[in-house]
Amino acid sequence: MTMPSSNLFALLLVAVTFTATVQSARAAQPEPSTLYNIGGLLSNAGQESYCGSDPAPAEFHVLHPRDGETQPLEHLVVPVSVVIYIGSRSREPFDISVVNDQLEIVNRGFETTNTSFELQEVAWIVDDVWAKGDDLINLQVDHYRGNASMLNIHIVESVNNLNKTYGQCSFPPTKDFIFDGCVISARTIPDAPGHTDYERFQGKGLIHMLGHWFGLSHSTSGGCFQSQAAAGDLPLSLPTSGCPVGADTCPDQPGEDPIHNFMGFNSELTTATRDCKNEFTTGQALSMRKHWETYRASGRHRSRLALPLLNPVHLGGYLPFYAVDPEKALAVKTLCSPDRKGVVRVTDEKRCGTEWYCSKGFFKYRHEASEDSAACKALRMRPGVSEI
């Protein structure tokens, strides 16, 4: 979640103005990702500022429950590991009671899904780079606990490396993985150091992100044209900010906007008279449980962080070219890049691949005659070949 600007949380204008704005936007038939925050509509950048999680994998959509499908859900208890990263100059203590209170908010949000979260362990790490949310891959790899059925939560003071978002969670791992879990900024957690906006952040951001951890997409995925999100029982809608009760951004589709849904982008504000974001649908509850049973319940363990020797490909150059399996791209990025201390663990072209070896300048360590990355690649490719 990136810090949304204040206008992202402004209430909608009067209903007539809002409706006219929506109809005007739809008349131009924009893609949902190009809509701007006019009259309460939320731009794609605004959505990214709220949540840094990637789109759901395509295979998740087959696990959406059928229309009208219901089934009793047994009580599910998810074990939780929390690591808190603190800068060396931090003076305000981060007490475990803050973590317990945040999990209590999460448990209330998931109550209708018959799911609860139980803290198993908590650790504090003093590190200036990780506290700022930098070097996030190594942060998550180095401090991963348990298996796919344990929720790993990493709390940082700020999230510099997520396009200024306030957090993200990974989706259930469908293939081999080297880390899994959530990174969240302390400023979104009530009473945590750095949390100052009690109206904007009331602890529900983690509920939203845990929906992703269970396989849910945003409630507005697909806009008015298709429902990728939606587990079958969410009205189609466009992203809005604030708490626009009665909004109907897809008037040609049944139902008003699901502004109370945890997987939307609406306000967390809770008052004596209004609780805007407060629910999962029955379909979402079933979808989360299906994803749990398919991808997490068995307790799959992560893959060992290692890079295999690559087979050379000859592209007509003086030297062979080494191509990386896309499934190993994250491991390459982790092991073949400088960590927060500037240490590169692997520089071997036969493991990092030629693209990475040349672009990162590793050829210099091997006393290769190449002047730059382009010359490095030219030694491995015939003229006219730019990639594999």
Tab-separated table of C-alpha atoms in Angstrom:
chain	number	residue	atom	x	y	z
A	1	MET	CA	0.000	0.000	0.000
A	2	THR	CA	1.617	3.479	-1.034
A	3	MET	CA	0.636	6.611	0.800
A	4	PRO	CA	-2.493	7.777	-0.997
A	5	SER	CA	-2.770	11.540	-1.368
A	6	SER	CA	-5.556	13.230	0.523
A	7	ASN	CA	-7.787	13.497	-2.527
A	8	LEU	CA	-7.856	9.702	-2.783
A	9	PHE	CA	-9.877	9.656	0.387
A	10	ALA	CA	-12.217	12.535	-0.385
A	11	LEU	CA	-15.931	11.752	-0.347
A	12	LEU	CA	-17.819	11.687	-3.622
A	13	LEU	CA	-19.537	14.783	-4.840
A	14	VAL	CA	-23.315	14.894	-4.876
A	15	ALA	CA	-24.959	11.904	-6.542
A	16	VAL	CA	-25.881	13.736	-9.743
A	17	THR	CA	-22.334	14.969	-10.269
A	18	PHE	CA	-20.898	11.545	-9.499
A	19	THR	CA	-23.274	9.785	-11.893
A	20	ALA	CA	-22.518	12.265	-14.652
A	21	THR	CA	-18.796	11.768	-14.145
A	22	VAL	CA	-19.097	7.982	-14.315
A	23	GLN	CA	-21.297	8.097	-17.410
A	24	SER	CA	-18.845	10.464	-19.073
A	25	ALA	CA	-15.943	8.169	-18.230
A	26	ARG	CA	-17.780	5.145	-19.573
A	27	ALA	CA	-18.830	6.926	-22.754
A	28	ALA	CA	-15.167	7.155	-23.656
A	29	GLN	CA	-14.862	3.422	-22.859
A	30	PRO	CA	-11.538	3.673	-21.004
A	31	GLU	CA	-9.808	0.652	-19.638
A	32	PRO	CA	-10.219	0.426	-15.849
A	33	SER	CA	-6.486	1.087	-15.448
A	34	THR	CA	-6.772	4.509	-17.115
A	35	LEU	CA	-9.607	5.953	-15.056
A	36	TYR	CA	-8.731	9.087	-13.122
A	37	ASN	CA	-9.728	10.205	-9.670
A	38	ILE	CA	-12.487	12.557	-10.759
A	39	GLY	CA	-15.520	12.727	-8.531
A	40	GLY	CA	-14.296	9.815	-6.429
A	41	LEU	CA	-13.068	7.487	-9.188
A	42	LEU	CA	-9.644	6.109	-8.318
A	43	SER	CA	-6.806	6.062	-10.863
A	44	ASN	CA	-4.631	3.039	-11.479
A	45	ALA	CA	-1.787	4.879	-9.742
A	46	GLY	CA	-4.081	5.461	-6.795
A	47	GLN	CA	-4.859	1.760	-6.591
A	48	GLU	CA	-1.162	0.911	-6.666
A	49	SER	CA	-0.548	3.484	-3.954
A	50	TYR	CA	-2.993	1.660	-1.707
A	51	CYS	CA	-1.733	-1.878	-2.294
A	52	GLY	CA	1.534	-3.146	-3.761
A	53	SER	CA	0.477	-6.751	-4.367
A	54	ASP	CA	0.779	-8.098	-7.903
A	55	PRO	CA	-2.266	-9.259	-9.914
A	56	ALA	CA	-3.527	-12.730	-9.046
A	57	PRO	CA	-2.163	-15.625	-11.121
A	58	ALA	CA	-4.534	-16.711	-13.884
A	59	GLU	CA	-4.918	-20.219	-12.464
A	60	PHE	CA	-6.631	-18.816	-9.379
A	61	HIS	CA	-9.770	-17.933	-11.313
A	62	VAL	CA	-10.728	-21.580	-11.762
A	63	LEU	CA	-11.041	-21.860	-7.982
A	64	HIS	CA	-13.776	-19.253	-7.736
A	65	PRO	CA	-16.927	-20.859	-6.319
A	66	ARG	CA	-19.881	-21.365	-8.600
A	67	ASP	CA	-22.846	-19.001	-8.311
A	68	GLY	CA	-24.881	-19.936	-5.292
A	69	GLU	CA	-22.291	-22.416	-4.023
A	70	THR	CA	-22.178	-22.755	-0.249
A	71	GLN	CA	-20.482	-25.120	2.133
A	72	PRO	CA	-19.728	-25.088	5.861
A	73	LEU	CA	-16.228	-23.934	6.695
A	74	GLU	CA	-14.387	-25.640	9.515
A	75	HIS	CA	-12.485	-23.359	11.855
A	76	LEU	CA	-9.033	-22.634	10.454
A	77	VAL	CA	-6.185	-21.394	12.667
A	78	VAL	CA	-3.232	-19.886	10.795
A	79	PRO	CA	0.095	-19.716	12.692
A	80	VAL	CA	1.864	-16.365	12.417
A	81	SER	CA	5.528	-15.361	12.535
A	82	VAL	CA	6.253	-11.628	12.876
A	83	VAL	CA	9.594	-9.887	12.386
A	84	ILE	CA	9.899	-6.167	13.218
A	85	TYR	CA	12.731	-4.192	11.601
A	86	ILE	CA	13.974	-1.137	13.506
A	87	GLY	CA	16.457	1.562	12.530
A	88	SER	CA	19.464	2.143	14.766
A	89	ARG	CA	18.258	5.668	15.568
A	90	SER	CA	14.712	4.665	16.440
A	91	ARG	CA	13.755	5.814	19.911
A	92	GLU	CA	10.110	4.768	20.146
A	93	PRO	CA	9.668	1.141	21.281
A	94	PHE	CA	7.605	-1.259	19.170
A	95	ASP	CA	5.785	-3.248	21.827
A	96	ILE	CA	4.399	-6.740	21.280
A	97	SER	CA	1.011	-5.464	22.451
A	98	VAL	CA	0.800	-3.487	19.181
A	99	VAL	CA	1.240	-6.724	17.235
A	100	ASN	CA	-1.406	-8.477	19.330
A	101	ASP	CA	-3.853	-5.601	18.837
A	102	GLN	CA	-3.286	-5.664	15.057
A	103	LEU	CA	-3.952	-9.405	14.952
A	104	GLU	CA	-7.118	-8.864	16.972
A	105	ILE	CA	-8.317	-6.427	14.287
A	106	VAL	CA	-7.464	-9.015	11.632
A	107	ASN	CA	-9.301	-11.769	13.499
A	108	ARG	CA	-12.433	-9.630	13.743
A	109	GLY	CA	-12.245	-8.982	9.999
A	110	PHE	CA	-11.942	-12.696	9.200
A	111	GLU	CA	-14.531	-13.836	11.743
A	112	THR	CA	-17.233	-14.501	9.139
A	113	THR	CA	-14.815	-16.746	7.217
A	114	ASN	CA	-14.261	-18.903	10.331
A	115	THR	CA	-10.550	-18.146	10.132
A	116	SER	CA	-8.277	-16.884	12.891
A	117	PHE	CA	-4.603	-16.009	13.172
A	118	GLU	CA	-2.441	-17.043	16.122
A	119	LEU	CA	0.916	-15.452	16.909
A	120	GLN	CA	3.620	-18.107	17.239
A	121	GLU	CA	6.777	-16.020	17.350
A	122	VAL	CA	7.959	-12.429	17.128
A	123	ALA	CA	11.472	-11.064	16.641
A	124	TRP	CA	13.045	-7.606	16.493
A	125	ILE	CA	15.951	-6.861	14.136
A	126	VAL	CA	17.952	-3.615	14.128
A	127	ASP	CA	18.983	-2.816	10.557
A	128	ASP	CA	18.842	0.616	8.942
A	129	VAL	CA	18.402	-0.667	5.380
A	130	TRP	CA	15.691	-3.206	6.114
A	131	ALA	CA	13.875	-0.783	8.422
A	132	LYS	CA	13.452	1.530	5.416
A	133	GLY	CA	11.985	-1.285	3.353
A	134	ASP	CA	14.994	-1.650	1.059
A	135	ASP	CA	16.587	-4.949	-0.020
A	136	LEU	CA	13.196	-6.591	0.475
A	137	ILE	CA	13.990	-9.840	-1.306
A	138	ASN	CA	16.873	-10.655	1.020
A	139	LEU	CA	14.831	-9.448	3.977
A	140	GLN	CA	12.120	-12.000	3.229
A	141	VAL	CA	14.469	-14.797	2.181
A	142	ASP	CA	16.706	-14.505	5.236
A	143	HIS	CA	13.887	-14.411	7.780
A	144	TYR	CA	11.370	-16.820	6.300
A	145	ARG	CA	9.892	-19.196	8.870
A	146	GLY	CA	7.848	-22.371	8.595
A	147	ASN	CA	6.174	-23.334	5.331
A	148	ALA	CA	3.342	-22.246	3.052
A	149	SER	CA	0.786	-22.722	5.832
A	150	MET	CA	2.521	-20.232	8.174
A	151	LEU	CA	1.901	-16.520	7.694
A	152	ASN	CA	5.140	-14.530	7.673
A	153	ILE	CA	4.637	-10.824	8.445
A	154	HIS	CA	7.541	-8.385	8.121
A	155	ILE	CA	6.919	-4.955	9.677
A	156	VAL	CA	9.190	-2.132	8.515
A	157	GLU	CA	9.283	1.536	9.469
A	158	SER	CA	8.631	2.583	5.866
A	159	VAL	CA	8.443	0.891	2.494
A	160	ASN	CA	10.832	2.644	0.133
A	161	ASN	CA	11.178	-0.198	-2.336
A	162	LEU	CA	7.507	-0.844	-3.160
A	163	ASN	CA	6.795	2.245	-5.249
A	164	LYS	CA	5.889	4.041	-1.990
A	165	THR	CA	3.146	1.566	-1.191
A	166	TYR	CA	2.281	0.713	2.378
A	167	GLY	CA	2.633	-3.005	1.949
A	168	GLN	CA	2.073	-6.145	-0.062
A	169	CYS	CA	1.412	-9.841	0.380
A	170	SER	CA	2.359	-12.683	-1.905
A	171	PHE	CA	-0.328	-14.888	-3.395
A	172	PRO	CA	-0.409	-18.595	-2.512
A	173	PRO	CA	2.621	-20.224	-4.152
A	174	THR	CA	1.577	-22.310	-7.148
A	175	LYS	CA	5.134	-23.371	-7.996
A	176	ASP	CA	8.522	-23.457	-6.301
A	177	PHE	CA	9.099	-20.414	-4.107
A	178	ILE	CA	11.929	-18.954	-2.026
A	179	PHE	CA	9.842	-16.718	0.244
A	180	ASP	CA	6.189	-16.069	0.957
A	181	GLY	CA	4.331	-13.644	3.175
A	182	CYS	CA	3.648	-9.963	3.765
A	183	VAL	CA	5.632	-6.754	4.157
A	184	ILE	CA	3.757	-3.904	5.825
A	185	SER	CA	4.665	-0.409	6.941
A	186	ALA	CA	4.357	0.307	10.658
A	187	ARG	CA	2.530	3.550	9.881
A	188	THR	CA	-0.558	1.536	8.871
A	189	ILE	CA	-0.700	-0.277	12.237
A	190	PRO	CA	-2.549	1.521	15.057
A	191	ASP	CA	-0.254	2.682	17.899
A	192	ALA	CA	2.891	1.470	16.127
A	193	PRO	CA	5.841	3.887	15.895
A	194	GLY	CA	5.194	6.196	12.956
A	195	HIS	CA	1.420	5.666	12.960
A	196	THR	CA	-0.156	9.109	13.145
A	197	ASP	CA	-3.235	9.006	10.905
A	198	TYR	CA	-5.952	7.310	12.948
A	199	GLU	CA	-8.643	8.175	10.413
A	200	ARG	CA	-6.900	6.749	7.369
A	201	PHE	CA	-5.247	3.686	8.892
A	202	GLN	CA	-7.208	1.655	11.397
A	203	GLY	CA	-5.482	-1.679	10.912
A	204	LYS	CA	-7.684	-2.929	8.074
A	205	GLY	CA	-4.958	-2.637	5.452
A	206	LEU	CA	-3.483	-5.925	6.632
A	207	ILE	CA	-6.908	-7.571	6.273
A	208	HIS	CA	-6.966	-6.438	2.639
A	209	MET	CA	-3.471	-7.769	1.999
A	210	LEU	CA	-4.211	-11.088	3.693
A	211	GLY	CA	-7.053	-11.498	1.233
A	212	HIS	CA	-4.302	-11.653	-1.400
A	213	TRP	CA	-2.334	-14.129	0.744
A	214	PHE	CA	-5.432	-16.333	0.533
A	215	GLY	CA	-5.715	-15.850	-3.241
A	216	LEU	CA	-8.262	-13.041	-3.615
A	217	SER	CA	-8.008	-10.302	-6.229
A	218	HIS	CA	-9.268	-6.776	-5.746
A	219	SER	CA	-13.031	-6.420	-5.692
A	220	THR	CA	-12.827	-4.126	-8.736
A	221	SER	CA	-10.635	-6.349	-10.930
A	222	GLY	CA	-11.970	-6.257	-14.474
A	223	GLY	CA	-14.057	-3.145	-13.896
A	224	CYS	CA	-17.490	-3.163	-15.548
A	225	PHE	CA	-16.542	-5.619	-18.262
A	226	GLN	CA	-15.460	-8.794	-16.537
A	227	SER	CA	-15.201	-10.086	-12.994
A	228	GLN	CA	-11.790	-11.532	-12.352
A	229	ALA	CA	-12.058	-10.705	-8.683
A	230	ALA	CA	-15.047	-11.718	-7.645
A	231	ALA	CA	-15.875	-15.170	-6.552
A	232	GLY	CA	-19.277	-14.846	-8.180
A	233	ASP	CA	-21.156	-12.739	-5.656
A	234	LEU	CA	-19.557	-9.291	-5.939
A	235	PRO	CA	-21.242	-6.647	-8.121
A	236	LEU	CA	-19.018	-5.311	-10.882
A	237	SER	CA	-17.610	-1.871	-10.086
A	238	LEU	CA	-14.871	0.635	-10.772
A	239	PRO	CA	-12.370	1.634	-8.071
A	240	THR	CA	-13.474	4.520	-5.854
A	241	SER	CA	-12.081	6.252	-2.793
A	242	GLY	CA	-13.790	7.486	0.352
A	243	CYS	CA	-17.030	5.823	1.395
A	244	PRO	CA	-19.558	6.624	-1.358
A	245	VAL	CA	-22.663	4.891	-0.019
A	246	GLY	CA	-25.043	4.064	-2.866
A	247	ALA	CA	-22.432	4.502	-5.606
A	248	ASP	CA	-23.100	2.540	-8.793
A	249	THR	CA	-20.146	2.942	-11.135
A	250	CYS	CA	-21.396	0.142	-13.408
A	251	PRO	CA	-25.089	1.078	-13.819
A	252	ASP	CA	-25.598	-1.440	-16.628
A	253	GLN	CA	-24.609	-4.256	-14.253
A	254	PRO	CA	-26.668	-5.514	-11.290
A	255	GLY	CA	-25.991	-4.230	-7.799
A	256	GLU	CA	-24.408	-1.184	-6.207
A	257	ASP	CA	-20.667	-0.895	-5.687
A	258	PRO	CA	-19.333	-3.222	-2.946
A	259	ILE	CA	-17.731	-0.323	-1.068
A	260	HIS	CA	-17.804	-2.232	2.232
A	261	ASN	CA	-15.652	-5.055	0.900
A	262	PHE	CA	-12.190	-5.500	2.374
A	263	MET	CA	-10.719	-6.114	-1.089
A	264	GLY	CA	-11.651	-2.669	-2.401
A	265	PHE	CA	-9.865	0.656	-2.017
A	266	ASN	CA	-12.375	2.485	0.132
A	267	SER	CA	-11.876	4.165	3.486
A	268	GLU	CA	-10.911	2.273	6.634
A	269	LEU	CA	-12.596	4.943	8.742
A	270	THR	CA	-14.859	3.579	11.458
A	271	THR	CA	-17.051	5.908	13.514
A	272	ALA	CA	-20.089	5.550	15.724
A	273	THR	CA	-22.298	5.959	12.664
A	274	ARG	CA	-20.239	4.533	9.826
A	275	ASP	CA	-18.058	1.489	9.207
A	276	CYS	CA	-17.112	1.602	5.553
A	277	LYS	CA	-14.788	-1.371	5.065
A	278	ASN	CA	-16.093	-4.339	7.015
A	279	GLU	CA	-16.835	-7.518	5.052
A	280	PHE	CA	-15.919	-10.458	2.893
A	281	THR	CA	-18.667	-12.102	0.852
A	282	THR	CA	-19.645	-15.752	1.169
A	283	GLY	CA	-18.081	-16.378	-2.229
A	284	GLN	CA	-14.826	-14.787	-1.147
A	285	ALA	CA	-14.772	-16.895	2.017
A	286	LEU	CA	-15.207	-20.051	-0.061
A	287	SER	CA	-12.589	-18.924	-2.571
A	288	MET	CA	-10.044	-18.242	0.177
A	289	ARG	CA	-10.639	-21.656	1.685
A	290	LYS	CA	-10.256	-23.362	-1.712
A	291	HIS	CA	-6.940	-21.606	-2.268
A	292	TRP	CA	-5.826	-22.592	1.220
A	293	GLU	CA	-6.661	-26.246	0.655
A	294	THR	CA	-5.065	-26.303	-2.801
A	295	TYR	CA	-1.853	-24.382	-2.180
A	296	ARG	CA	-1.205	-23.908	1.536
A	297	ALA	CA	-2.766	-26.600	3.731
A	298	SER	CA	-0.178	-29.249	2.845
A	299	GLY	CA	2.586	-27.072	4.277
A	300	ARG	CA	4.821	-26.987	1.212
A	301	HIS	CA	8.381	-25.962	1.983
A	302	ARG	CA	10.242	-23.351	0.008
A	303	SER	CA	12.910	-24.273	-2.495
A	304	ARG	CA	16.570	-24.079	-1.594
A	305	LEU	CA	18.045	-20.795	-2.760
A	306	ALA	CA	20.533	-21.999	-5.358
A	307	LEU	CA	21.370	-21.551	-9.024
A	308	PRO	CA	22.032	-24.597	-11.214
A	309	LEU	CA	24.684	-24.714	-13.892
A	310	LEU	CA	23.159	-23.546	-17.176
A	311	ASN	CA	23.515	-25.252	-20.519
A	312	PRO	CA	25.279	-23.095	-23.116
A	313	VAL	CA	23.477	-21.950	-26.253
A	314	HIS	CA	25.568	-21.078	-29.300
A	315	LEU	CA	24.278	-18.016	-31.144
A	316	GLY	CA	27.132	-17.575	-33.578
A	317	GLY	CA	29.382	-15.553	-31.307
A	318	TYR	CA	32.893	-16.256	-30.123
A	319	LEU	CA	31.618	-17.351	-26.681
A	320	PRO	CA	28.492	-19.328	-25.686
A	321	PHE	CA	25.334	-17.656	-24.399
A	322	TYR	CA	23.717	-18.825	-21.145
A	323	ALA	CA	19.945	-18.348	-20.815
A	324	VAL	CA	18.171	-18.393	-17.436
A	325	ASP	CA	14.982	-20.367	-16.843
A	326	PRO	CA	12.263	-17.752	-16.077
A	327	GLU	CA	11.334	-19.810	-13.011
A	328	LYS	CA	14.788	-19.000	-11.611
A	329	ALA	CA	14.637	-15.265	-12.318
A	330	LEU	CA	13.948	-14.319	-8.698
A	331	ALA	CA	16.779	-16.503	-7.430
A	332	VAL	CA	19.102	-14.859	-9.967
A	333	LYS	CA	18.000	-11.408	-8.840
A	334	THR	CA	18.641	-12.404	-5.227
A	335	LEU	CA	22.002	-14.119	-5.559
A	336	CYS	CA	23.482	-12.176	-8.479
A	337	SER	CA	22.722	-8.668	-7.153
A	338	PRO	CA	24.410	-6.682	-4.386
A	339	ASP	CA	22.698	-7.121	-1.034
A	340	ARG	CA	22.252	-4.259	1.433
A	341	LYS	CA	25.965	-4.470	2.296
A	342	GLY	CA	27.071	-4.467	-1.335
A	343	VAL	CA	27.959	-8.165	-1.371
A	344	VAL	CA	27.228	-10.176	-4.535
A	345	ARG	CA	27.088	-13.858	-3.699
A	346	VAL	CA	27.261	-15.278	-7.237
A	347	THR	CA	28.936	-13.721	-10.292
A	348	ASP	CA	29.416	-16.829	-12.451
A	349	GLU	CA	27.931	-16.444	-15.941
A	350	LYS	CA	27.116	-20.157	-16.009
A	351	ARG	CA	24.739	-19.612	-13.066
A	352	CYS	CA	23.588	-15.987	-13.361
A	353	GLY	CA	23.109	-16.138	-17.142
A	354	THR	CA	24.675	-14.007	-19.843
A	355	GLU	CA	22.162	-11.133	-19.707
A	356	TRP	CA	22.755	-10.608	-15.990
A	357	TYR	CA	26.502	-11.296	-16.248
A	358	CYS	CA	26.968	-8.627	-18.901
A	359	SER	CA	24.488	-6.008	-17.674
A	360	LYS	CA	25.847	-6.121	-14.100
A	361	GLY	CA	29.440	-5.862	-15.294
A	362	PHE	CA	30.539	-9.171	-13.819
A	363	PHE	CA	32.789	-9.678	-16.863
A	364	LYS	CA	35.150	-7.145	-15.278
A	365	TYR	CA	35.810	-9.545	-12.410
A	366	ARG	CA	36.832	-12.214	-14.926
A	367	HIS	CA	39.348	-9.921	-16.645
A	368	GLU	CA	37.378	-10.149	-19.871
A	369	ALA	CA	38.431	-7.735	-22.594
A	370	SER	CA	34.904	-6.327	-23.107
A	371	GLU	CA	34.662	-2.554	-22.712
A	372	ASP	CA	31.010	-2.517	-21.704
A	373	SER	CA	27.888	-4.686	-21.468
A	374	ALA	CA	27.130	-4.321	-25.189
A	375	ALA	CA	30.583	-5.587	-26.095
A	376	CYS	CA	30.174	-8.404	-23.587
A	377	LYS	CA	26.985	-9.554	-25.319
A	378	ALA	CA	28.486	-9.080	-28.781
A	379	LEU	CA	31.104	-11.711	-27.998
A	380	ARG	CA	28.286	-14.212	-27.480
A	381	MET	CA	25.912	-13.359	-30.337
A	382	ARG	CA	26.169	-13.131	-34.085
A	383	PRO	CA	25.242	-9.728	-35.596
A	384	GLY	CA	21.496	-9.108	-35.578
A	385	VAL	CA	20.756	-11.309	-32.572
A	386	SER	CA	19.647	-9.215	-29.617
A	387	GLU	CA	18.046	-11.702	-27.271
A	388	ILE	CA	17.039	-15.317	-26.780
